[in-house]
Coordinates of C-alpha atoms and ligand atoms in Angstrom, one line a residue:
X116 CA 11.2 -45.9 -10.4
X117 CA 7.9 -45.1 -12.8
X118 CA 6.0 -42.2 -11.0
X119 CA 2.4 -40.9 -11.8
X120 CA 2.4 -38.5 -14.4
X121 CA 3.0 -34.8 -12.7
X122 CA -0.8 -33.6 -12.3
X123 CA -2.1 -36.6 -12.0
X124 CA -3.3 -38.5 -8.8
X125 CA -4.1 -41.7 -7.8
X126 CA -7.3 -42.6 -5.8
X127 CA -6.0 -44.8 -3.2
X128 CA -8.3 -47.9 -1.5
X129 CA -8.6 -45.5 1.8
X130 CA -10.0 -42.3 -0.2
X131 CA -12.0 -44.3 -2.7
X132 CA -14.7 -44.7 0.0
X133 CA -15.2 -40.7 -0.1
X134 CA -15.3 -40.6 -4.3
X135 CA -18.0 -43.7 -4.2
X136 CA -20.1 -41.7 -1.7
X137 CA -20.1 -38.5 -3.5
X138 CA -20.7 -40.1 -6.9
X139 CA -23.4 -42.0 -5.3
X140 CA -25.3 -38.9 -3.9
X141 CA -24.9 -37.5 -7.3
X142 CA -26.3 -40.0 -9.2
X143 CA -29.4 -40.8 -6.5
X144 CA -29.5 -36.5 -6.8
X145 CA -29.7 -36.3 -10.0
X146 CA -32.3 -39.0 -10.9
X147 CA -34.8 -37.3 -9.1
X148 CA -34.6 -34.0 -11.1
X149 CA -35.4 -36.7 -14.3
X150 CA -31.5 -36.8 -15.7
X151 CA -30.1 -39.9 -16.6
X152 CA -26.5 -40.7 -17.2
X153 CA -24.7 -40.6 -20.7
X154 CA -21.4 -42.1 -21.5
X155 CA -19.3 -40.5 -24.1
X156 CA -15.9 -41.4 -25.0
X157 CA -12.5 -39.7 -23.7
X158 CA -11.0 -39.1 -26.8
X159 CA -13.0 -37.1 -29.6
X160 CA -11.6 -35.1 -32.9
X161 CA -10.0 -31.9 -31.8
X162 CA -12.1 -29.7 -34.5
X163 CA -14.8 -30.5 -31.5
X164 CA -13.4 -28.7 -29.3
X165 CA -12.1 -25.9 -31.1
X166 CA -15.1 -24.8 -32.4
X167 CA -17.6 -25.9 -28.9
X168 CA -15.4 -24.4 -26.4
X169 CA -13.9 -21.5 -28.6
X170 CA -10.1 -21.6 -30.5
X171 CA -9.1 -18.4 -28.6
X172 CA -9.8 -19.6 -25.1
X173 CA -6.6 -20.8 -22.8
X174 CA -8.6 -24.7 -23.1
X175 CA -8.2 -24.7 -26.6
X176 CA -5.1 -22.7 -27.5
X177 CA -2.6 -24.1 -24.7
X178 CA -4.2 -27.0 -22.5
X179 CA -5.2 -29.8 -24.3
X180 CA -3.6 -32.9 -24.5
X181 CA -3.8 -33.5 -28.6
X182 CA -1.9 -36.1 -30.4
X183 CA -2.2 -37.4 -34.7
X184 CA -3.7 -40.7 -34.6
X185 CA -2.0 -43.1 -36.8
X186 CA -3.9 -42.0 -39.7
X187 CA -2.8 -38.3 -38.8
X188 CA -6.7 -37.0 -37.8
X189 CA -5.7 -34.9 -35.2
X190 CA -7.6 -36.2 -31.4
X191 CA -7.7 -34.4 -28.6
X192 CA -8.4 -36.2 -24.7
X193 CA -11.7 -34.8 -23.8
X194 CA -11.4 -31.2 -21.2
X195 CA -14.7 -30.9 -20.4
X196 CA -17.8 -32.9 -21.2
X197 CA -20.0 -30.3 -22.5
X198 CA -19.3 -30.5 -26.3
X199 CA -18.6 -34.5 -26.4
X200 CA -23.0 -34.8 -24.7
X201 CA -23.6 -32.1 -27.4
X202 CA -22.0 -34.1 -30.6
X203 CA -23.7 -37.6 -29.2
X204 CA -27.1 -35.4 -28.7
X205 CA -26.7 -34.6 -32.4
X206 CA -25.3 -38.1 -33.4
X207 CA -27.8 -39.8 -32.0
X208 CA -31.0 -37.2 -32.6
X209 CA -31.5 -37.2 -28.4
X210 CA -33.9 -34.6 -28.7
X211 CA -36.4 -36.0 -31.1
X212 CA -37.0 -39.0 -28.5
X213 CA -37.2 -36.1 -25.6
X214 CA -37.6 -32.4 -26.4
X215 CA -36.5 -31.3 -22.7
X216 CA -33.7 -34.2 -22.2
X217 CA -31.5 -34.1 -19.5
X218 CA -28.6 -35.9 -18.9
X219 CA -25.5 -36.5 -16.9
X220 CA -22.0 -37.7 -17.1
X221 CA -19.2 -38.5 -14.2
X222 CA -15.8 -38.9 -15.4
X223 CA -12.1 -38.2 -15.7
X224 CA -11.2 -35.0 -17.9
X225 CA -7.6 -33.6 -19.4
X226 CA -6.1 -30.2 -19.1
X227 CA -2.3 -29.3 -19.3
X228 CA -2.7 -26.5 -16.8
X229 CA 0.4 -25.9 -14.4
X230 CA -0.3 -28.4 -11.2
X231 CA -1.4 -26.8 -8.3
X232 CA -3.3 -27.6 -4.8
X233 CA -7.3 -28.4 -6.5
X234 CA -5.3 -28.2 -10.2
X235 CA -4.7 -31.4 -11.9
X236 CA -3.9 -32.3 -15.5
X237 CA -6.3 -35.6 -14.9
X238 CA -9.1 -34.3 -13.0
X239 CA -13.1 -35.6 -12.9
X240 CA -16.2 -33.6 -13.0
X241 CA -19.5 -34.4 -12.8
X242 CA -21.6 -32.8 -15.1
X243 CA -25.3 -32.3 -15.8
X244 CA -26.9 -30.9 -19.1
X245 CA -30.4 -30.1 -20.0
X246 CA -31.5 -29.1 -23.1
X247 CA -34.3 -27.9 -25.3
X248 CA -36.2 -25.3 -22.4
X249 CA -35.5 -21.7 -23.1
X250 CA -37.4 -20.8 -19.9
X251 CA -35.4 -19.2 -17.0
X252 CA -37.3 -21.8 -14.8
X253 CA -34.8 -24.2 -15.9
X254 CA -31.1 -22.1 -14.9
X255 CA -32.8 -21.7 -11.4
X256 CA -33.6 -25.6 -11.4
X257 CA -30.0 -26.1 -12.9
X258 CA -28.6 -24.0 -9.7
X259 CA -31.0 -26.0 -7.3
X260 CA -29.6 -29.3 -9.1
X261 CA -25.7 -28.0 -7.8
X262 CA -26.3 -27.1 -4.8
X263 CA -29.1 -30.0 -4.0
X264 CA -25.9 -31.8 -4.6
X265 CA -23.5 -29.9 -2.7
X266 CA -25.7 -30.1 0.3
X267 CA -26.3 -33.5 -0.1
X268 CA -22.2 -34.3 -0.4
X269 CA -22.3 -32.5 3.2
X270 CA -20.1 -29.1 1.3
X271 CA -20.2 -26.4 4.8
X272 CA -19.9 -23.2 3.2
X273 CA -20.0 -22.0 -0.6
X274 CA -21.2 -19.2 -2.5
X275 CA -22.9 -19.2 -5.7
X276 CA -21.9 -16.1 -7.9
X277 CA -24.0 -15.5 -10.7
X278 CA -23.7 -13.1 -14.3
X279 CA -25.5 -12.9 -17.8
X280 CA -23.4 -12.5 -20.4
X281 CA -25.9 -11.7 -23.1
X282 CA -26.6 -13.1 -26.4
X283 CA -26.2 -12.8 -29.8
X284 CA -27.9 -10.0 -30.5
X285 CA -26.3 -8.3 -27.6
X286 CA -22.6 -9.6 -27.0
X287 CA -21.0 -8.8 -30.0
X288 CA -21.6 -4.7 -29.3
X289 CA -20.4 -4.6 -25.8
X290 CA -17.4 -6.5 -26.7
X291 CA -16.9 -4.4 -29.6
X292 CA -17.3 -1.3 -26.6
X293 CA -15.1 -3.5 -24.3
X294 CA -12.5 -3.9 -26.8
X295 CA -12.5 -0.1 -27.6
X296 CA -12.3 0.8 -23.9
X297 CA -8.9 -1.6 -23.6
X298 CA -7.7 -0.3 -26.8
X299 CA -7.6 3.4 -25.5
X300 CA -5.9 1.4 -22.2
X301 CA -3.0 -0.9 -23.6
X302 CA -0.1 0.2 -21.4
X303 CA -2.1 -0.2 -18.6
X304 CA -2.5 -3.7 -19.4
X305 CA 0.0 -6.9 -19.4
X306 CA 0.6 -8.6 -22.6
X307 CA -1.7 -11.2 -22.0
X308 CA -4.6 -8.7 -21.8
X309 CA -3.2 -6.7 -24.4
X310 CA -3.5 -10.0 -26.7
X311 CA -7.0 -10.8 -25.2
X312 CA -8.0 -7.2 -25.8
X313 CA -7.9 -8.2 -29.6
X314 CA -8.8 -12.2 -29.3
X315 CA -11.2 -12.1 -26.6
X316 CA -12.1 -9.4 -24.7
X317 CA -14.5 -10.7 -22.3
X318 CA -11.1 -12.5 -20.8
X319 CA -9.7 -9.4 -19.6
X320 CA -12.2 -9.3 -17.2
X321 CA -11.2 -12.8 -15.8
X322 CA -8.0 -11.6 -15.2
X323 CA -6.3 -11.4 -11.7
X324 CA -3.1 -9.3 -12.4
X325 CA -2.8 -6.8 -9.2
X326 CA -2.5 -4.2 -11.8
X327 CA -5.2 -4.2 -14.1
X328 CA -7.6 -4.5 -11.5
X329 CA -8.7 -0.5 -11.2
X330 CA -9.1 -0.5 -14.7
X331 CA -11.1 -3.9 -15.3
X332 CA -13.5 -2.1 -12.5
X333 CA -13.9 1.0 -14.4
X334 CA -14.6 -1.0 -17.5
X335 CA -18.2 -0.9 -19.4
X336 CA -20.2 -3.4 -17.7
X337 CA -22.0 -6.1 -19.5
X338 CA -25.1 -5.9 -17.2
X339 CA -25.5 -2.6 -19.0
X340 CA -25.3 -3.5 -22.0
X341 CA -27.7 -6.5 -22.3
X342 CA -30.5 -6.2 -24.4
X343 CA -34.4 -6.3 -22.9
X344 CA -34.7 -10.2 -24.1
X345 CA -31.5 -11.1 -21.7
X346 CA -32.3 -8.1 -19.2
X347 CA -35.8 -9.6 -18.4
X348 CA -34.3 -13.4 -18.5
X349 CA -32.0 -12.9 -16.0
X350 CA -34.2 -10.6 -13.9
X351 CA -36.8 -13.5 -13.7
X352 CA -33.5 -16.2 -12.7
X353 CA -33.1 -13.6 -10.0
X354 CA -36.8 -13.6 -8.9
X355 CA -37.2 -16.8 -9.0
X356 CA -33.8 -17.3 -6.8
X357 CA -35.2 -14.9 -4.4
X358 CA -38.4 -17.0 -4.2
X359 CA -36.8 -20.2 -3.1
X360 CA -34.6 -17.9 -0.9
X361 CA -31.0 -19.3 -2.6
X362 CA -28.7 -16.2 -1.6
X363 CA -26.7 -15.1 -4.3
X364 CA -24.0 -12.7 -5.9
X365 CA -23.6 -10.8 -8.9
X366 CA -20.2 -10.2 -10.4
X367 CA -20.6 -8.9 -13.4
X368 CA -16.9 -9.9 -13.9
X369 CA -18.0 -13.5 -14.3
X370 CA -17.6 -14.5 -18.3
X371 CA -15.7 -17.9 -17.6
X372 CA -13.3 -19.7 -19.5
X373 CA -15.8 -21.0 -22.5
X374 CA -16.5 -19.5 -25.1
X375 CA -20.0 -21.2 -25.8
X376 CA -22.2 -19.2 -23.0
X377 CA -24.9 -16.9 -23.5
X378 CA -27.0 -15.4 -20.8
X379 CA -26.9 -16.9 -17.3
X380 CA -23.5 -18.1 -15.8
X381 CA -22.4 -19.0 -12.9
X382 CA -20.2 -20.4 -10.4
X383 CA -19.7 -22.7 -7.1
X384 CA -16.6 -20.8 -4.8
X385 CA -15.6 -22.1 -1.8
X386 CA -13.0 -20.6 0.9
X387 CA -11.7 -23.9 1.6
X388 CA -9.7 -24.0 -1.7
X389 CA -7.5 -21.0 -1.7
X390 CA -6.5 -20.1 -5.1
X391 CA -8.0 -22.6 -6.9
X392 CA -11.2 -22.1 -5.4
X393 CA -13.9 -22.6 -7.8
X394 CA -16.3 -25.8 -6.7
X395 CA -18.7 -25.7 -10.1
X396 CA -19.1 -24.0 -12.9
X397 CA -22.0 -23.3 -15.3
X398 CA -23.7 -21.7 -17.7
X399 CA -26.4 -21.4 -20.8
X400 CA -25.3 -22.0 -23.7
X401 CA -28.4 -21.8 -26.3
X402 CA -26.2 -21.5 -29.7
X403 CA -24.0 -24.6 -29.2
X404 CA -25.8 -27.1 -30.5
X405 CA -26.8 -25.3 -33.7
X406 CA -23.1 -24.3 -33.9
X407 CA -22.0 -28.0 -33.9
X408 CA -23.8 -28.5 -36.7
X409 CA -27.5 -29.6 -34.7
X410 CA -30.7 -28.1 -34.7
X411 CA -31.5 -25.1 -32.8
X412 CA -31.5 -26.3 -29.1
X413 CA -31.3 -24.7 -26.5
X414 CA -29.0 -25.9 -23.6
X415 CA -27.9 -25.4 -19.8
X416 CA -25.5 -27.6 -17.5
X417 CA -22.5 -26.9 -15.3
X418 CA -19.9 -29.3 -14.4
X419 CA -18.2 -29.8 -10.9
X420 CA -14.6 -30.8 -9.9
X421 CA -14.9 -33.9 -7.9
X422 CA -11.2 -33.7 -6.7
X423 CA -11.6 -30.0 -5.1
X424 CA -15.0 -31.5 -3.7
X425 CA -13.5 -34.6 -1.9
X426 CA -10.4 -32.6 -0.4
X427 CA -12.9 -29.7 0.9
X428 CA -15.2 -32.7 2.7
X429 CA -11.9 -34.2 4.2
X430 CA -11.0 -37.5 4.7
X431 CA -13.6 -39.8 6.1
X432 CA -13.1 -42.4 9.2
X433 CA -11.8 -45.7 8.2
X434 CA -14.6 -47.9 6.9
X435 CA -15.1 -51.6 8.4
X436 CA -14.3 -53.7 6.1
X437 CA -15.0 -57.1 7.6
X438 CA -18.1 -58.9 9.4
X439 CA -16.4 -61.5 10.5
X440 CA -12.6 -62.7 10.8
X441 CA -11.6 -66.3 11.4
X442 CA -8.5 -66.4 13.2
X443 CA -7.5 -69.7 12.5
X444 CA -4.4 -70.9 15.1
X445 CA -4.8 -74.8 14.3
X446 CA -3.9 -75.5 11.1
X447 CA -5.5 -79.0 10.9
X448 CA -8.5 -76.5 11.4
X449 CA -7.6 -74.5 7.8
X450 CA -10.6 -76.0 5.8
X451 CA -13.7 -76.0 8.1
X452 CA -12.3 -72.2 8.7
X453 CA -12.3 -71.9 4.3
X454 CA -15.8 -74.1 4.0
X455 CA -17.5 -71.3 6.9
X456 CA -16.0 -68.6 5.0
X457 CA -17.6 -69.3 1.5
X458 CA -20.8 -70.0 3.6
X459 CA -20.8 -66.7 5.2
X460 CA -19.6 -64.8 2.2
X461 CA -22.3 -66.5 0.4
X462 CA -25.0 -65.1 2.9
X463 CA -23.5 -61.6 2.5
X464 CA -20.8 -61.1 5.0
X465 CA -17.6 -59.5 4.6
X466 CA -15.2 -62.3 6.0
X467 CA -11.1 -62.3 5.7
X468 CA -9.3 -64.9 7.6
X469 CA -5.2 -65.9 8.2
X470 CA -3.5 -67.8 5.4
X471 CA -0.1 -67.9 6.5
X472 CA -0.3 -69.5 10.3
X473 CA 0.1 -66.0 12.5
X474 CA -0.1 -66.1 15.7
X475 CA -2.9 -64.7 17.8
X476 CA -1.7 -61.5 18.6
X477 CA -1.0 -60.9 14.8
X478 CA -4.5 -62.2 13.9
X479 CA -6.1 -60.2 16.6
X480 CA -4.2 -56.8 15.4
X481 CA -4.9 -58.0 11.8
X482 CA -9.0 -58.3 13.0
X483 CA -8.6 -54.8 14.5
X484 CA -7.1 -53.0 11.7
X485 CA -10.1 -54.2 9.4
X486 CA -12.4 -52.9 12.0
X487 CA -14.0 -56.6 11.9
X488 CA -17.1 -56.7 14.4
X489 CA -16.4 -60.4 15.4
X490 CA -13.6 -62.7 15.7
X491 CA -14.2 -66.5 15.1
X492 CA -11.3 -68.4 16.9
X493 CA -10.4 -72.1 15.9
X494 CA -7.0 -73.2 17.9
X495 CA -6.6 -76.6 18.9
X496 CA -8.6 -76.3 22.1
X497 CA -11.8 -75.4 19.8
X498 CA -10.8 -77.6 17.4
X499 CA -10.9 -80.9 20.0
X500 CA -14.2 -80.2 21.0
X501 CA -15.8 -79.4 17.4
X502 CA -16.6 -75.8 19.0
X503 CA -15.8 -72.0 17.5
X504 CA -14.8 -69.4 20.4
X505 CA -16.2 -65.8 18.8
X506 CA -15.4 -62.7 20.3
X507 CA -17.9 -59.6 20.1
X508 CA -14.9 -56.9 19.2
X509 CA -17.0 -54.2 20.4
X510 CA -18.1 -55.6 23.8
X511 CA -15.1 -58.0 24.2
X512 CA -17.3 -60.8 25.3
X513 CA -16.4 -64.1 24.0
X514 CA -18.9 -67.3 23.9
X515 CA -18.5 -70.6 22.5
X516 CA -20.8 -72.2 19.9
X517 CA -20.7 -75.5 18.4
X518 CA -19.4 -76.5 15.4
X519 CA -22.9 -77.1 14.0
X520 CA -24.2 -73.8 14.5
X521 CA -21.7 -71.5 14.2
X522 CA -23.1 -70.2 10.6
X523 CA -26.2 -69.4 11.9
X524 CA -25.4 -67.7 14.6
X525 CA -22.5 -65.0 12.6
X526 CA -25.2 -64.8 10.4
X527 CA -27.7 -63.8 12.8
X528 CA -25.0 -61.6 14.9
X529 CA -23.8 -60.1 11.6
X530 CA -27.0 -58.7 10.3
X531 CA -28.4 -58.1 13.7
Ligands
HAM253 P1 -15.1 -25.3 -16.0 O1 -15.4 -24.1 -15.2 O2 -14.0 -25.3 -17.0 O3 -16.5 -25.7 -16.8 O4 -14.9 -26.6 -15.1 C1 -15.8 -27.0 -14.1 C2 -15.2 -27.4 -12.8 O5 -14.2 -28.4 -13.1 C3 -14.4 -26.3 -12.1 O6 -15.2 -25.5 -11.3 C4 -13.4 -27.1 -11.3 O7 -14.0 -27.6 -10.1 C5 -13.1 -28.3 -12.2 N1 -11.9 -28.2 -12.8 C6 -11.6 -27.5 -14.0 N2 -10.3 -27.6 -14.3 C7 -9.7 -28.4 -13.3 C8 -8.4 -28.8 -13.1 N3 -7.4 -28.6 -13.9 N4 -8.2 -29.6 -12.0 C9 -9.2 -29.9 -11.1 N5 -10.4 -29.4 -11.3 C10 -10.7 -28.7 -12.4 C11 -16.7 -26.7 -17.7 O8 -15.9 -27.6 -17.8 C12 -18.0 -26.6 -18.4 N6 -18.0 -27.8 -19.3 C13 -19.1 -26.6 -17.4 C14 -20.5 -26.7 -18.0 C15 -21.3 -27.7 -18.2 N7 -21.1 -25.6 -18.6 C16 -22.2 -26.0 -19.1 N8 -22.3 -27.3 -18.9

C-alpha cells in the first residue's frame, strides 16, 4: 500500500472544519489591521533562500527539500514565506504603489526536519509582513496582529517572549565577543556548538544541550551590547507593550533560526506543545530586502504554524452537515424526492437523500450521523396520498404536509 510521505499529514473531511475556521479568523483578522493576502509560488530558486534566510542556518544547510530542474537550476520547495513576499515585493516594485504595504500569506511550507509531535516536513503557516515603517509602533502592532489572532482562534494560554538582537552597526562586535567567549570554551561545548562557535555564534545560544547550559548563561549578553539606536528602539517596543498592558518576557537567549533579523524578535510558546512548543515566530528584519537585491526597506512579520495551532485548540464537535434528508422508502417515489432536492439545494439547503433503497432504520441512522435537522419521509403510505411525513430530529415531532407545499415549508423550517 502507498502511504503519506513520513512528516506529512493529511487534513481529513472531520478536521478540515477546525483549519477553515482558523484561516477564516485570520484572514477577517488581518484585514482589519489593512493587510491583504499575496500568493507566491512553492517552489523558487534555492540562491533565494540561501542568501534571505542565511547559508549557515540548519534551514538552509540540512532541511530543504532542493532538487535540479530539468535544465539543472537548482529549486528549492519554499521553508518559510518570508523571502518568497520579499523577491515578489521587489519583482513587482510593491512599495512604490504603497510605502507602508502590508501583506499576508497562508500556505503549505517544506522542511526535512526529523518528524515529531507539532514537527512535520509539510507543515502551513500563516504569515503576515509589513514593510517600509522603521517606527517601533509597528513591532508592537505586529505582536497585537499575533496575538489578536491567537485570541480570536480561542488559543487558552501562551506566552510571548521577546529579544533585540541588534543591528548592523551593533551585531557584528558582540558576536565577534560571543565567538571569543566560546573560543576560550570549546571543550565545554558539543561539536555542534563547537562548529556554530565559528559559523554562527548567535546559535549557540539556541542550543538546548543539558551541558552547555551554565555556560550559554554566563555568556556576554546581547542586551548589553546593543548600541543606543537599538537600546532606545526596543525600550520604546517595551513601553509601548506596557501601555496596552500585553505581558511579556525577555530572553535574551532568543536569536531564532534566521539569519535575516535585526532588532526586535520574538516568539509565540505554548505549554500545550511539549517539545515542540513554539506557536509563532517573528522578527524585524530591516536589511533583507536591500540584501535581495531591493531598495532599502525596511520590514517586520512573523509566521505561525497552523498545525501546532489546530492540535492545541482540539478537535471540534461534529458539524451538521445536512438541513434536510429525504428518506425515500417507495421507490416509485425516487424522482419527486430528486426534483425537491434540487429545489431545496437551490434555495440554500444542505440536503442528502438514499440512493440505494435502505431501509428506514438505515436511513434514519444515516439522517443521524449527518446531524440532519429534519427528516422528509416518502414510503408508500405518503406516497398514496400525495403527502411528505417530516420529522423535527430535535423535537421528534413528526407532521404531514402535502405534496404541494412541502418546499415551502423545509424552506421556512430550515432557515427558521
Ligand atoms: P519560524 O520560526 O521558522 O519562522 O517558523 C514559524 C512557525 O512555523 C513556528 O513557530 C512553528 O509554529 C511553525 N513551524 C516551523 N517549522 C515547523 C515544522 N517543521 N512543523 C510544523 N510547524 C513548523 C519563520 O518561518 C519566519 N519566516 C517567520 C517570520 C515572518 N519572520 C518574519 N516574518
Amino acid at each position: 500500500m502507498i502511504r503519506a510521505i513520513k512528516g506529512t499529514k493529511d487534513i481529513l473531511p472531520e478536521e478540515v472544519g477546525a483549519w477553515q475556521r482558523v484561516e477564516s479568523a485570520a484572514r477577517a483578522l488581518f484585514a482589519r489591521y489593512g493587510c491583504r493576502e499575496i500568493r507566491t509560488p512553492i517552489f523558487e530558486e534555492t540562491q533565494l533562500f540561501a542568501r534571505g534566510i542565511g547559508a549557515e542556518t540548519d534551514i538552509v544547510s540540512k532541511e530543504m527539500y532542493t532538487f535540479a530542474d530539468r535544465d539543472e537550476s537548482s529549486l528549492t520547495l519554499r521553508p518559510e514565506a518570508t523571502a518568497g513576499i520579499v523577491r515578489a515585493v521587489i519583482e513587482h516594485n510593491l512599495m512604490n504603489e504603497d510605502p507602508a504595504l502590508r501583506v499576508y500569506a497562508l500556505g503549505p511550507m517544506f522542511r526535512r526536519e526529523r518528524p515529531q509531535k507539532g514537527r512535520y516536513r509539510q507543515f502551513h503557516q500563516v504569515d503576515v509582513e509589513i514593510f517600509g515603517v522603521a517606527a517601533p509602533s509597528v513591532d508592537v502592532e505586529v505582536i497585537q496582529i499575533a496575538l489578536g489572532f491567537l485570541e480570536a482562534a480561542g488559543l487558552p494560554d501562551y506566552e510571548l517572549v521577546l529579544n533585540s538582537v541588534g543591528d548592523a552597526a551593533c551585531r557584528p562586535a558582540y558576536v565577534e565577543t560571543l565567538r571569543a567567549a566560546l573560543r576560550a570554551n570549546l571543550a565545554t561545548l558539543g561539536p555542534d556548538s563547537q562548529r556554530r562557535a565559528e559559523t554562527n555564534p548567535l546559535r549557540v545560544l539556541d542550543s538546548k544541550a543539558p551541558e552547555e547550559q551554565a555556560l550559554i548563561e554566563s555568556l556576554p549578553k546581547i542586551s548589553e551590547h546593543l548600541c543606543d539606536a537599538c537600546r532606545e528602539h526596543f525600550a520604546e517596543v517595551r513601553r509601548q507593550l506596557d501601555l496596552f498592558a500585553i505581558p511579556y518576557r525577555v530572553d535574551h537567549r532568543l536569536v531564532r533560526g534566521l539569519d535575516y533579523y535585526t532588532r526586535t524578535t520574538f516568539e509565540v510558546t505554548s505549554g500545550a506543545l511539549g517539545a515542540q512548543n513554539s506557536v509563532l515566530g517573528g522578527g524585524r528584519y530591516d536589511g533583507l530586502v536591500k540584501d535581495l537585491g531591493g531598495p532599502d526597506l525596511t520590514g517586520i512579520g512573523f509566521a505561525l504554524g497552523l498545525e501546532r495551532l489546530v492540535m492545541i485548540l482540539g478537535a471540534p464537535k461534529a458539524e451538521r452537515r445536512c438541513d434536510v434528508f429525504l428518506a425515500l422508502l417507495a421507490p416509485a417515489g425516487r424522482d419527486k424526492a430528486l426534483l425537491l432536492q434540487r429545489e431545496l439545494r437551490a434555495a440554500g439547503l444542505a440536503v442528502l437523500t438514499d440512493h440505494e433503497g435502505r431501509g428506514l432504520k438505515s436511513q434514519m441512522k444515516r439522517a443521524d450521523k449527518l446531524q440532519s435537522r429534519f427528516v422528509a419521509l416518502l414510503g408508500d403510505d405518503e406516497l398514496a396520498k400525495n403527502v411528505w411525513t417530516v420529522r423535527d430530529m430535535a423535537g421528534s415531532s413528526q407532521e404531514t404536509i402535502e405534496d404541494a407545499r412541502i418546499a415551502a415549508y423545509l424552506k421556512e423550517k430550515a432557515n427558521g
